[in-house]
Coordinates of C-alpha atoms in Angstrom, one line a residue:
Chain A
X153 CA 62.7 109.1 83.4
X154 CA 61.3 107.7 86.6
X155 CA 62.4 110.8 88.5
X156 CA 59.7 112.9 86.9
X157 CA 56.9 110.4 87.7
X158 CA 55.2 112.4 90.6
X159 CA 54.7 115.5 88.6
X160 CA 53.5 113.9 85.4
X161 CA 51.1 111.7 87.3
X162 CA 49.5 114.6 89.1
X163 CA 49.3 117.3 86.4
X164 CA 49.1 115.9 82.9
X165 CA 47.5 119.2 81.6
X166 CA 50.1 121.4 83.2
X167 CA 48.5 124.7 82.4
X168 CA 46.6 125.0 85.6
X169 CA 49.8 124.6 87.6
X170 CA 51.4 127.3 89.7
X171 CA 54.8 126.9 88.0
X172 CA 55.6 125.1 84.7
X173 CA 59.1 124.8 83.4
X174 CA 59.8 123.0 80.1
X175 CA 63.3 122.4 78.8
X176 CA 64.7 125.4 80.7
X177 CA 68.4 126.0 80.2
X178 CA 70.6 128.9 81.3
X179 CA 74.3 129.8 80.7
X180 CA 76.6 132.1 82.5
X181 CA 78.9 132.9 79.6
X182 CA 80.0 129.4 78.5
X183 CA 79.1 127.8 81.8
X184 CA 75.8 126.0 81.7
X185 CA 74.1 126.4 85.1
X186 CA 70.7 124.9 84.2
X187 CA 70.2 122.0 81.8
X188 CA 66.8 121.1 80.4
X189 CA 64.9 121.6 83.5
X190 CA 61.3 120.2 83.4
X191 CA 59.3 121.0 86.5
X192 CA 55.6 121.3 87.3
X193 CA 54.5 122.7 90.7
X194 CA 50.8 122.3 91.5
X195 CA 48.9 124.9 93.3
X196 CA 49.3 124.5 97.0
X197 CA 52.2 122.1 96.6
X198 CA 55.3 122.5 98.8
X199 CA 58.5 121.7 97.0
X200 CA 61.9 121.6 98.7
X201 CA 65.0 121.8 96.5
X202 CA 68.3 120.6 97.8
X203 CA 71.7 119.9 96.4
X204 CA 75.3 120.8 96.7
X205 CA 76.4 124.4 96.3
X206 CA 76.8 125.4 92.7
X207 CA 74.2 122.9 91.6
X208 CA 71.9 125.6 90.2
X209 CA 69.1 125.4 92.7
X210 CA 69.2 129.1 93.6
X211 CA 69.3 130.0 89.9
X212 CA 66.4 127.7 89.3
X213 CA 64.0 129.5 91.7
X214 CA 65.4 132.9 90.7
X215 CA 64.3 132.2 87.2
X216 CA 60.7 131.8 88.4
X217 CA 60.5 135.6 89.2
X218 CA 62.9 136.6 86.5
X219 CA 65.7 137.7 88.8
X220 CA 67.6 135.5 86.3
X221 CA 66.8 135.3 82.7
X222 CA 66.6 131.8 81.1
X223 CA 67.9 131.4 77.6
X224 CA 66.1 128.3 76.5
X225 CA 62.8 126.6 77.1
X226 CA 59.7 128.2 78.7
X227 CA 58.6 129.1 82.1
X228 CA 54.9 129.7 82.9
X229 CA 54.1 131.1 86.3
X230 CA 50.5 131.3 87.4
X231 CA 49.4 131.0 83.8
X232 CA 51.7 133.8 82.5
X233 CA 54.6 132.9 80.4
X234 CA 57.8 134.8 81.3
X235 CA 59.1 136.6 78.2
X236 CA 61.2 139.7 77.6
X237 CA 57.9 141.6 77.7
X238 CA 58.2 143.7 80.9
X239 CA 54.4 143.4 81.5
X240 CA 54.6 139.7 81.9
X241 CA 57.5 140.1 84.3
X242 CA 55.6 142.6 86.3
X243 CA 52.5 140.4 86.4
X244 CA 54.5 137.5 87.6
X245 CA 56.5 139.4 90.3
X246 CA 53.2 140.7 91.7
X247 CA 52.0 137.2 92.4
X248 CA 55.3 135.7 93.5
X249 CA 56.9 136.5 96.9
X250 CA 60.5 135.9 97.6
X251 CA 62.6 135.5 100.7
X252 CA 66.4 135.8 100.4
X253 CA 69.3 134.3 102.2
X254 CA 70.5 137.8 103.2
X255 CA 67.0 139.1 104.2
X256 CA 67.5 142.2 101.9
X257 CA 65.3 144.4 104.0
X258 CA 65.4 148.1 103.1
X259 CA 67.6 149.5 105.9
X260 CA 66.4 153.1 105.5
X261 CA 62.8 152.2 106.2
X262 CA 61.1 150.9 109.3
X263 CA 59.8 147.4 109.5
X264 CA 56.3 148.7 108.9
X265 CA 57.4 150.9 106.0
X266 CA 59.2 147.9 104.5
X267 CA 55.9 145.9 104.6
X268 CA 53.6 148.6 103.2
X269 CA 55.9 149.9 100.4
X270 CA 55.0 147.4 97.7
X271 CA 51.2 147.0 98.5
X272 CA 50.9 150.8 98.3
X273 CA 53.1 151.4 95.3
X274 CA 52.4 148.3 93.3
X275 CA 48.8 147.4 94.3
X276 CA 47.7 150.9 95.0
X277 CA 46.4 150.0 98.5
X278 CA 45.6 152.8 100.9
X279 CA 48.1 153.5 103.7
X280 CA 45.5 152.4 106.3
X281 CA 44.6 149.2 104.6
X282 CA 48.3 148.3 103.9
X283 CA 49.3 149.1 107.5
X284 CA 46.4 147.0 108.9
X285 CA 47.4 144.1 106.8
X286 CA 51.1 144.6 107.6
X287 CA 50.4 144.6 111.4
X288 CA 48.3 141.4 111.0
X289 CA 51.1 139.7 109.2
X290 CA 53.8 141.0 111.6
X291 CA 51.6 139.4 114.4
X292 CA 51.5 136.2 112.4
X293 CA 55.3 136.0 112.2
X294 CA 55.2 136.9 115.9
X295 CA 57.0 140.3 115.9
X296 CA 54.1 142.8 116.0
X297 CA 56.0 145.0 118.6
X298 CA 58.9 145.7 116.2
X299 CA 56.9 147.6 113.6
X300 CA 58.5 150.9 114.4
X301 CA 62.1 149.8 114.4
X302 CA 64.6 149.8 111.7
X303 CA 66.0 146.5 110.3
X304 CA 69.4 147.2 111.7
X305 CA 68.0 147.1 115.2
X306 CA 66.7 143.5 114.9
X307 CA 68.3 140.2 115.2
X308 CA 68.9 138.1 112.1
X309 CA 65.9 135.8 112.8
X310 CA 63.7 138.8 113.4
X311 CA 64.8 140.3 110.1
X312 CA 64.1 137.2 108.2
X313 CA 60.6 137.0 109.7
X314 CA 60.0 140.6 108.7
X315 CA 61.2 139.6 105.2
X316 CA 58.6 136.9 105.1
X317 CA 55.9 139.2 106.3
X318 CA 56.9 141.8 103.7
X319 CA 56.6 139.2 100.9
X320 CA 53.2 138.1 102.3
X321 CA 51.9 141.6 102.3
X322 CA 51.6 141.4 98.5
X323 CA 49.2 138.4 99.0
X324 CA 51.4 136.3 96.7
X325 CA 50.1 133.0 95.2
X326 CA 53.5 131.5 95.3
X327 CA 56.4 131.9 97.7
X328 CA 60.0 131.4 96.9
X329 CA 62.6 130.8 99.6
X330 CA 66.3 131.0 98.7
X331 CA 68.2 129.4 101.6
X332 CA 66.2 131.5 104.1
X333 CA 68.1 130.1 107.2
X334 CA 71.6 129.8 105.8
X335 CA 72.7 133.2 107.0
X336 CA 71.2 132.8 110.5
X337 CA 72.9 132.0 113.8
X338 CA 71.9 128.4 114.8
X339 CA 69.6 129.5 117.6
X340 CA 67.5 131.6 115.3
X341 CA 66.9 129.0 112.6
X342 CA 64.0 127.5 114.5
X343 CA 62.0 130.7 114.8
X344 CA 62.1 131.2 111.1
X345 CA 61.4 127.6 110.2
X346 CA 58.4 127.7 112.6
X347 CA 56.9 130.5 110.6
X348 CA 57.5 128.7 107.4
X349 CA 55.9 125.5 108.7
X350 CA 52.8 127.6 109.6
X351 CA 52.7 129.1 106.2
X352 CA 52.9 125.6 104.6
X353 CA 50.0 124.6 106.8
X354 CA 47.9 127.4 105.3
X355 CA 48.2 125.9 101.9
X356 CA 50.6 128.4 100.3
X357 CA 52.4 127.2 97.2
X358 CA 56.0 127.1 98.2
X359 CA 59.4 126.5 96.5
X360 CA 62.1 126.3 99.0
X361 CA 65.8 126.0 98.5
X362 CA 67.2 124.8 101.9
X363 CA 69.6 122.5 103.6
X364 CA 67.2 121.9 106.5
X365 CA 66.4 118.3 105.9
X366 CA 64.2 118.0 109.0
X367 CA 62.1 120.9 107.7
X368 CA 61.9 119.2 104.2
X369 CA 60.8 115.9 105.8
X370 CA 58.1 117.7 107.8
X371 CA 56.4 119.9 105.3
X372 CA 57.5 119.0 101.8
X373 CA 55.1 117.3 99.3
X374 CA 58.1 116.7 97.1
X375 CA 61.9 116.9 97.5
X376 CA 64.0 117.7 94.5
X377 CA 67.7 116.9 94.4
X378 CA 69.8 118.9 91.9
X379 CA 73.4 118.5 90.9
X380 CA 75.3 120.0 88.0
X381 CA 72.4 122.1 86.8
X382 CA 70.1 119.1 86.4
X383 CA 67.2 117.6 88.4
X384 CA 68.7 114.3 89.4
X385 CA 65.9 112.9 91.5
X386 CA 62.6 114.0 92.9
X387 CA 60.3 112.1 95.2
X388 CA 58.0 112.4 98.2
X389 CA 60.1 113.0 101.3
X390 CA 59.5 109.6 102.8
X391 CA 60.8 107.9 99.6
X392 CA 63.5 110.5 99.1
X393 CA 65.0 110.1 102.5
X394 CA 64.6 106.4 103.0
X395 CA 65.1 105.0 99.5
X396 CA 67.1 107.5 97.3
X397 CA 67.7 106.0 93.9
X398 CA 70.7 107.8 92.7
X399 CA 74.3 107.4 94.0
X400 CA 74.8 111.2 94.0
X401 CA 71.6 111.7 96.1
X402 CA 72.8 109.1 98.5
X403 CA 76.2 110.7 98.8
X404 CA 74.7 114.1 99.3
X405 CA 72.2 112.9 101.9
X406 CA 74.9 111.0 103.9
X407 CA 76.9 114.2 104.0
X408 CA 74.1 116.5 105.0
X409 CA 72.5 114.2 107.5
X410 CA 75.8 113.1 108.8
X411 CA 76.4 116.7 109.9
X412 CA 73.4 116.8 112.1
Chain B
X244 CA 101.4 149.7 128.9
X245 CA 101.9 146.4 127.2
X246 CA 105.1 145.5 129.1
X247 CA 103.8 146.3 132.6
X248 CA 103.3 143.2 134.7
X249 CA 99.8 142.3 135.6
X250 CA 98.6 144.7 138.3
X251 CA 95.2 144.6 139.9
X252 CA 94.1 147.5 137.6
X253 CA 95.0 145.4 134.6
X254 CA 93.2 142.3 135.6
X255 CA 89.8 141.7 134.0
X256 CA 87.2 143.0 136.4
X257 CA 84.8 140.7 138.1
X258 CA 81.5 140.2 136.3
X259 CA 79.5 143.4 136.4
X260 CA 82.2 145.2 138.5
X261 CA 82.9 147.8 135.9
X262 CA 79.9 150.1 135.6
X263 CA 81.5 152.4 133.0
X264 CA 83.9 151.5 130.2
X265 CA 87.5 152.4 130.9
X266 CA 88.5 155.9 129.9
X267 CA 89.5 155.9 126.2
X268 CA 89.5 159.5 125.0
X269 CA 92.6 161.3 126.2
X270 CA 91.9 164.3 128.4
X271 CA 93.3 167.7 127.7
X272 CA 96.3 167.2 130.0
X273 CA 97.2 164.0 128.3
X274 CA 96.7 165.6 124.9
X275 CA 99.1 168.4 125.8
X276 CA 101.6 166.1 127.4
X277 CA 101.8 164.0 124.2
X278 CA 102.8 167.2 122.3
X279 CA 106.1 167.2 124.2
X280 CA 106.3 163.5 125.2
X281 CA 109.6 162.9 123.2
X282 CA 112.3 165.3 122.0
X283 CA 111.0 164.8 118.4
X284 CA 107.4 165.6 119.5
X285 CA 108.6 168.7 121.3
X286 CA 110.6 169.9 118.3
X287 CA 107.6 169.3 116.0
X288 CA 105.4 171.2 118.4
X289 CA 107.7 174.2 118.5
X290 CA 108.0 174.2 114.7
X291 CA 104.3 174.0 114.3
X292 CA 103.7 176.9 116.7
X293 CA 106.4 179.0 114.9
X294 CA 104.8 178.4 111.6
X295 CA 101.3 179.2 112.9
X296 CA 102.8 182.4 114.5
X297 CA 104.4 183.5 111.3
X298 CA 101.3 182.8 109.2
X299 CA 98.6 184.0 111.5
X300 CA 100.2 187.1 113.0
X301 CA 100.2 189.1 109.8
X302 CA 96.7 188.0 109.0
X303 CA 95.4 189.1 112.4
X304 CA 97.3 192.3 112.3
X305 CA 96.0 193.1 108.8
X306 CA 92.4 192.2 109.5
X307 CA 92.0 193.6 113.0
X308 CA 94.9 195.3 114.7
X309 CA 96.2 197.6 111.9
X310 CA 92.8 197.8 110.2
X311 CA 91.1 201.1 109.6
X312 CA 87.5 201.0 110.9
X313 CA 86.0 204.4 110.0
X314 CA 86.4 207.0 107.3
X315 CA 84.7 208.5 104.3
X316 CA 87.2 208.1 101.5
X317 CA 90.7 206.9 100.6
X318 CA 92.4 209.4 102.9
X319 CA 91.5 207.3 105.9
X320 CA 93.4 204.3 104.6
X321 CA 96.4 206.0 103.0
X322 CA 98.9 205.7 105.8
X323 CA 99.2 204.1 109.2
X324 CA 100.4 205.7 112.4
X325 CA 104.1 205.3 111.6
X326 CA 103.6 206.4 108.0
X327 CA 103.6 202.8 106.7
X328 CA 100.7 200.9 105.2
X329 CA 97.6 200.4 107.1
X330 CA 95.8 197.2 107.6
X331 CA 92.4 196.3 106.0
X332 CA 90.4 199.4 104.9
X333 CA 87.0 198.4 106.2
X334 CA 85.3 201.7 105.4
X335 CA 85.8 200.9 101.7
X336 CA 83.9 197.6 102.1
X337 CA 81.2 199.4 104.1
X338 CA 80.8 202.2 101.5
X339 CA 80.8 199.9 98.5
X340 CA 78.7 197.1 100.1
X341 CA 75.7 197.9 98.0
X342 CA 77.7 197.5 94.9
X343 CA 79.2 194.2 96.1
X344 CA 75.8 192.8 96.8
X345 CA 73.7 194.1 93.9
X346 CA 76.2 195.3 91.2
X347 CA 74.7 198.0 89.1
X348 CA 71.1 197.0 90.0
X349 CA 69.3 200.4 90.3
X350 CA 69.1 201.5 93.9
X351 CA 65.4 202.3 93.8
X352 CA 64.7 198.7 92.7
X353 CA 67.0 197.0 95.3
X354 CA 64.0 195.9 97.3
X355 CA 63.4 193.3 94.6
X356 CA 66.6 191.4 95.0
X357 CA 66.1 191.8 98.8
X358 CA 62.7 190.2 98.5
X359 CA 64.0 187.4 96.3
X360 CA 66.8 186.6 98.6
X361 CA 64.5 186.7 101.7
X362 CA 62.1 184.3 99.9
X363 CA 65.1 182.1 99.0
X364 CA 66.4 182.1 102.6
X365 CA 62.9 181.2 103.9
X366 CA 62.4 178.5 101.4
X367 CA 65.9 177.0 102.0
X368 CA 65.3 177.1 105.7
X369 CA 62.0 175.4 105.3
X370 CA 63.4 172.7 103.1
X371 CA 66.5 172.1 105.2
X372 CA 65.1 172.2 108.7
X373 CA 64.7 168.6 109.8
X374 CA 61.5 169.0 111.8
X375 CA 59.7 171.5 109.4
X376 CA 56.3 170.4 108.2
X377 CA 55.7 169.7 104.5
X378 CA 59.3 169.5 103.6
X379 CA 58.4 167.8 100.3
X380 CA 56.3 170.9 99.4
X381 CA 59.3 173.1 100.4
X382 CA 61.5 171.2 98.0
X383 CA 58.9 171.4 95.3
X384 CA 58.4 175.1 95.8
X385 CA 62.2 175.6 95.6
X386 CA 62.3 173.8 92.2
X387 CA 59.3 175.3 90.5
X388 CA 57.3 178.3 92.0
X389 CA 60.3 180.0 93.7
X390 CA 62.5 180.3 90.6
X391 CA 59.6 181.8 88.6
X392 CA 58.8 184.3 91.3
X393 CA 62.5 185.2 91.7
X394 CA 62.8 185.6 88.0
X395 CA 59.8 187.9 87.8
X396 CA 61.1 189.9 90.8
X397 CA 64.6 190.3 89.6
X398 CA 64.1 190.7 85.9
X399 CA 60.8 192.5 85.8
X400 CA 59.3 191.1 82.5
X401 CA 56.8 193.3 80.8
X402 CA 53.6 191.7 82.2
X403 CA 54.7 192.1 85.8
X404 CA 54.4 195.9 85.8
X405 CA 57.9 196.2 87.3
X406 CA 60.7 198.2 85.8
X407 CA 62.7 195.8 83.7
X408 CA 66.3 195.4 84.9
X409 CA 68.3 193.6 82.3
X410 CA 70.8 191.0 83.6
X411 CA 73.8 193.0 82.5
X412 CA 73.1 195.4 85.4
X413 CA 73.0 192.6 88.0
X414 CA 76.2 191.9 89.9
X415 CA 78.0 190.9 93.1
X416 CA 76.6 188.5 95.6
X417 CA 73.2 188.5 93.8
X418 CA 74.8 187.0 90.6
X419 CA 77.0 184.6 92.6
X420 CA 73.9 183.3 94.5
X421 CA 71.7 183.2 91.4
X422 CA 74.2 181.2 89.4
X423 CA 75.1 178.9 92.4
X424 CA 71.5 178.2 93.4
X425 CA 70.4 177.5 89.8
X426 CA 73.5 175.3 89.4
X427 CA 72.7 173.4 92.6
X428 CA 69.0 173.0 91.9
X429 CA 69.6 171.8 88.3
X430 CA 72.7 169.7 88.8
X431 CA 71.4 167.4 91.5
X432 CA 68.3 166.0 89.6
X433 CA 70.2 166.1 86.3
X434 CA 73.1 164.3 87.9
X435 CA 70.7 161.6 89.2
X436 CA 69.3 161.1 85.7
X437 CA 72.7 160.9 84.1
X438 CA 74.0 158.5 86.7
X439 CA 70.9 156.2 86.2
X440 CA 71.4 156.6 82.4
X441 CA 75.0 155.5 82.6
X442 CA 73.9 152.4 84.4
X443 CA 70.9 151.8 82.1
X444 CA 70.4 148.5 80.2
X445 CA 69.3 150.6 77.2
X446 CA 72.3 151.0 74.9
X447 CA 71.3 154.4 73.5
X448 CA 70.6 155.9 76.9
X449 CA 73.7 154.5 78.4
X450 CA 75.9 155.7 75.5
X451 CA 74.4 159.2 75.5
X452 CA 74.8 159.6 79.2
X453 CA 78.4 158.3 79.2
X454 CA 79.4 160.6 76.3
X455 CA 77.9 163.6 78.0
X456 CA 79.5 162.9 81.3
X457 CA 82.9 162.1 79.9
X458 CA 83.0 165.2 77.6
X459 CA 81.9 167.5 80.4
X460 CA 84.3 166.0 82.8
X461 CA 87.1 166.1 80.3
X462 CA 86.8 169.8 79.6
X463 CA 87.7 172.7 82.0
X464 CA 84.8 174.8 83.2
X465 CA 86.4 177.8 81.5
X466 CA 86.2 176.1 78.2
X467 CA 82.5 175.3 78.9
X468 CA 81.8 178.9 79.8
X469 CA 83.5 180.1 76.6
X470 CA 81.5 177.5 74.6
X471 CA 78.3 178.6 76.2
X472 CA 79.0 182.2 75.5
X473 CA 80.6 182.2 72.1
X474 CA 79.6 179.0 70.4
X475 CA 76.1 178.4 71.6
X476 CA 74.9 181.3 69.4
X477 CA 76.3 179.6 66.4
X478 CA 74.1 176.5 66.9
X479 CA 70.9 178.5 67.6
X480 CA 68.8 180.2 65.0
X481 CA 69.2 184.0 64.9
X482 CA 67.0 185.9 67.3
X483 CA 66.6 183.2 70.0
X484 CA 69.9 183.9 71.7
X485 CA 69.3 183.6 75.4
X486 CA 70.5 186.1 77.9
X487 CA 74.3 185.9 78.7
X488 CA 73.6 185.2 82.3
X489 CA 71.3 182.3 81.3
X490 CA 73.9 180.9 79.0
X491 CA 76.4 180.9 81.8
X492 CA 73.9 179.3 84.2
X493 CA 73.3 176.5 81.6
X494 CA 77.1 176.0 81.3
X495 CA 77.7 175.8 85.0
X496 CA 74.7 173.6 85.6
X497 CA 75.7 171.1 83.0
X498 CA 79.3 171.0 84.1
X499 CA 78.3 170.4 87.7
X500 CA 75.7 167.8 86.7
X501 CA 78.4 165.7 85.0
X502 CA 80.5 165.7 88.2
X503 CA 77.4 165.0 90.3
X504 CA 76.5 162.1 88.1
X505 CA 79.8 160.3 88.9
X506 CA 79.4 160.9 92.6
X507 CA 75.9 159.5 92.6
X508 CA 76.9 156.5 90.4
X509 CA 79.4 155.7 93.1
X510 CA 76.5 155.6 95.6
X511 CA 74.4 153.4 93.3
X512 CA 77.3 150.9 92.9
X513 CA 78.0 150.8 96.6
X514 CA 74.5 149.4 97.3
X515 CA 74.3 145.7 97.7
X516 CA 72.7 143.9 94.7
X517 CA 70.2 142.4 97.1
X518 CA 68.5 145.8 97.5
X519 CA 67.8 145.9 93.8
X520 CA 66.7 142.2 93.8
X521 CA 64.4 142.6 96.8
X522 CA 62.7 145.7 95.2
X523 CA 62.3 143.9 91.9
X524 CA 61.0 140.7 93.6
X525 CA 58.3 142.8 95.3
X526 CA 57.1 143.9 91.9
X527 CA 58.3 147.5 92.1
X528 CA 58.8 149.1 88.7
X529 CA 62.1 150.8 87.7
X530 CA 61.2 154.3 88.8
X531 CA 59.4 153.1 92.0
X532 CA 62.4 151.1 92.9
X533 CA 64.8 154.0 92.3
X534 CA 62.8 156.6 94.2
X535 CA 61.7 154.5 97.2
X536 CA 64.5 152.1 97.7
X537 CA 67.7 152.8 95.7
X538 CA 68.1 156.6 95.6
X539 CA 67.3 157.4 99.2
X540 CA 70.1 155.0 100.3
X541 CA 72.5 155.9 97.5
X542 CA 72.2 159.6 98.0
X543 CA 72.6 159.3 101.7
X544 CA 75.8 157.3 101.2
X545 CA 77.3 160.0 99.0
X546 CA 76.2 163.2 100.9
X547 CA 79.9 164.2 101.4
X548 CA 80.5 163.9 97.7
X549 CA 77.4 165.8 96.8
X550 CA 78.1 168.6 99.1
X551 CA 81.7 168.7 97.8
X552 CA 80.3 169.1 94.3
X553 CA 78.1 172.0 95.6
X554 CA 81.0 173.7 97.2
X555 CA 83.2 173.4 94.1
X556 CA 80.3 174.7 92.0
X557 CA 79.9 177.7 94.4
X558 CA 83.5 178.6 94.2
X559 CA 83.7 178.0 90.5
X560 CA 81.1 180.7 89.9
X561 CA 84.0 183.1 90.2
X562 CA 85.1 181.9 86.8
X563 CA 82.1 183.6 85.1
X564 CA 84.1 186.8 85.1
X565 CA 85.8 185.7 81.9
X566 CA 82.6 186.0 79.9
X567 CA 81.8 189.4 81.3
X568 CA 79.4 188.5 84.1
X569 CA 79.8 190.5 87.3
X570 CA 79.9 188.1 90.2
X571 CA 81.1 189.1 93.6
X572 CA 84.8 188.7 92.9
X573 CA 84.5 190.8 89.7
X574 CA 82.7 193.6 91.4
X575 CA 85.4 193.7 94.1
X576 CA 88.1 193.6 91.5
X577 CA 86.5 196.5 89.5
X578 CA 85.7 198.7 92.5
X579 CA 89.2 198.3 93.9
X580 CA 90.4 200.2 90.9
X581 CA 88.0 203.1 91.7
X582 CA 90.1 206.3 92.0
X583 CA 88.0 207.4 95.0
X584 CA 89.3 204.5 97.0
X585 CA 92.7 204.0 95.5
X586 CA 95.0 203.0 98.3
X587 CA 97.7 200.3 98.6
X588 CA 95.4 198.1 100.7
X589 CA 92.1 198.5 98.8
X590 CA 92.5 195.4 96.7
X591 CA 93.8 193.2 99.6
X592 CA 90.9 194.3 101.7
X593 CA 88.4 193.5 98.9
X594 CA 89.9 190.0 98.5
X595 CA 90.0 189.4 102.2
X596 CA 86.3 190.3 102.2
X597 CA 85.6 187.9 99.3
X598 CA 87.6 185.1 101.1
X599 CA 85.5 185.6 104.3
X600 CA 82.3 185.5 102.3
X601 CA 83.1 182.4 100.4
X602 CA 84.5 180.6 103.4
X603 CA 81.4 181.3 105.5
X604 CA 79.1 180.0 102.7
X605 CA 81.1 176.9 102.1
X606 CA 81.7 176.1 105.7
X607 CA 77.9 176.4 106.3
X608 CA 77.2 173.9 103.6
X609 CA 79.9 171.6 105.0
X610 CA 78.5 171.8 108.6
X611 CA 75.0 171.2 107.4
X612 CA 76.0 168.1 105.5
X613 CA 77.9 166.8 108.5
X614 CA 74.8 167.3 110.7
X615 CA 72.6 165.6 108.2
X616 CA 74.9 162.6 108.0
X617 CA 74.8 162.3 111.8
X618 CA 71.1 162.5 111.8
X619 CA 70.6 159.9 109.1
X620 CA 73.1 157.6 110.7
X621 CA 71.2 157.8 114.0
X622 CA 67.8 157.2 112.3
X623 CA 68.7 154.1 110.4
X624 CA 71.6 152.2 111.9
X625 CA 72.6 149.9 109.1
X626 CA 72.6 146.2 109.4

């Protein structure tokens, strides 16, 4: 299958990759959401996953930190295979940060407390070290002055940037973004995307489910198009946007880009 | 209002012209006017006032106007001025107050329950006062050191050097408070565990929690108390039978824990799934996630339900009388049959006193929970 060409060419060994998925399938009851997914993501690679809703793209990245369990095939994240063994899940989740569509900040904690919770509880960091790092990261997402506020007092764009800072506080090796801008008012999309662009520039391994095609074109090393639980096509953004091979990809792109 | 033609007052104000929002809450005058605004309203108002008058007047007359305020024995309360019945016989309450508070606890030793109750009040105040320092320590002390100290003080086990006072001599407010406080302290954490157990992925834990909750909820508290009293000894080897008061405390606590578990489960289910997912994605383990993210939010959501369970538990302690424990209501009941105070109004006075006591305690709990809800709502305005 020519669609797999970029990944096979770059990482024949596979084991050193950040994420390896081989023959992954998943069902919800009788409904097959993922079908024989093969995917290798190199360290430092930035992958954008797009596709119509219900195509399985969110499920795919949620399998990477085991928010969803796959039923067939194998997933190896940062050298650790995800099995039912809780220790493997804990190890993977410590190294994988995730940003959700609905932000999912903890509303009963301040911004700073949201950020230091996991480093202190999971990594055993001291409060001082955790707070210093959190402040630095809040500055990096350009909201250092909001540290003492509660999430409910912030705008959607600010909340999503806090969510990114919170995930980064664990010093993850891989970042997953699940439609991070879909729940935002249009004028706030840019401030979140800017932060993500910066992050990409720093060499973070990123898997990003998004409809922001401009963003994909700008930062992605590879764009993956999914439909019906399968990877239909994947290519470098230049090729993907200018010369899509599959009819379904072309139909999707004309719809998405036509909107803009 | 809706049909009035557009007058200047109804027109949208110019930008920034209206410094304050238009008045929304009706004033006192408007409120009163609405009571008689239509003939039906006026009729309902009159009816309500009449009902209030017929219900409240006798109560006020009994409690205050016709009440006897001083005296040494039943003679004072035997007959009113016109030869009819008097109102409440307050000297009876005053004279028997010691019995109502301590039961048959020996008079020379009553400093011990006093000390225990004072410690309890201090500890509760420390734990509940929002700005108190080390509130976590206060909670801990209330769950571990305080019960041990209170037990030593009240019971006086051999090693303490105090005179032993077996629990069959305890009574009145002391017993009511001991059972309620133990019930509250045990049922909340146990309820949390049961609620988590019922939602657990582990089949055995889930089944065990569900069976326990459903059995306890499907049985009246009276039956639980009889079980604790009569049937528990059958399951235990001879010689290890716990004190009757302890048996009752176990029964009440387990019963309240089952109700508490369902209240807390409601809170757990009300939280968005994203909260669980975000905590899991950050690598928090199950207990870390529960204690730092899920439970603080879930418990806050169901404060009214939790306090409601506390209040029912507090009132249900009156049922322990059926297994021979002398709680406040039982001591009142028993002393009202004392020949020295036999008057037509003795029993009513005693029950009125009990009603006032229970109302004050329950109302205090209710007000505290309302204040806490307001404070938490102000602290973390939800997104």
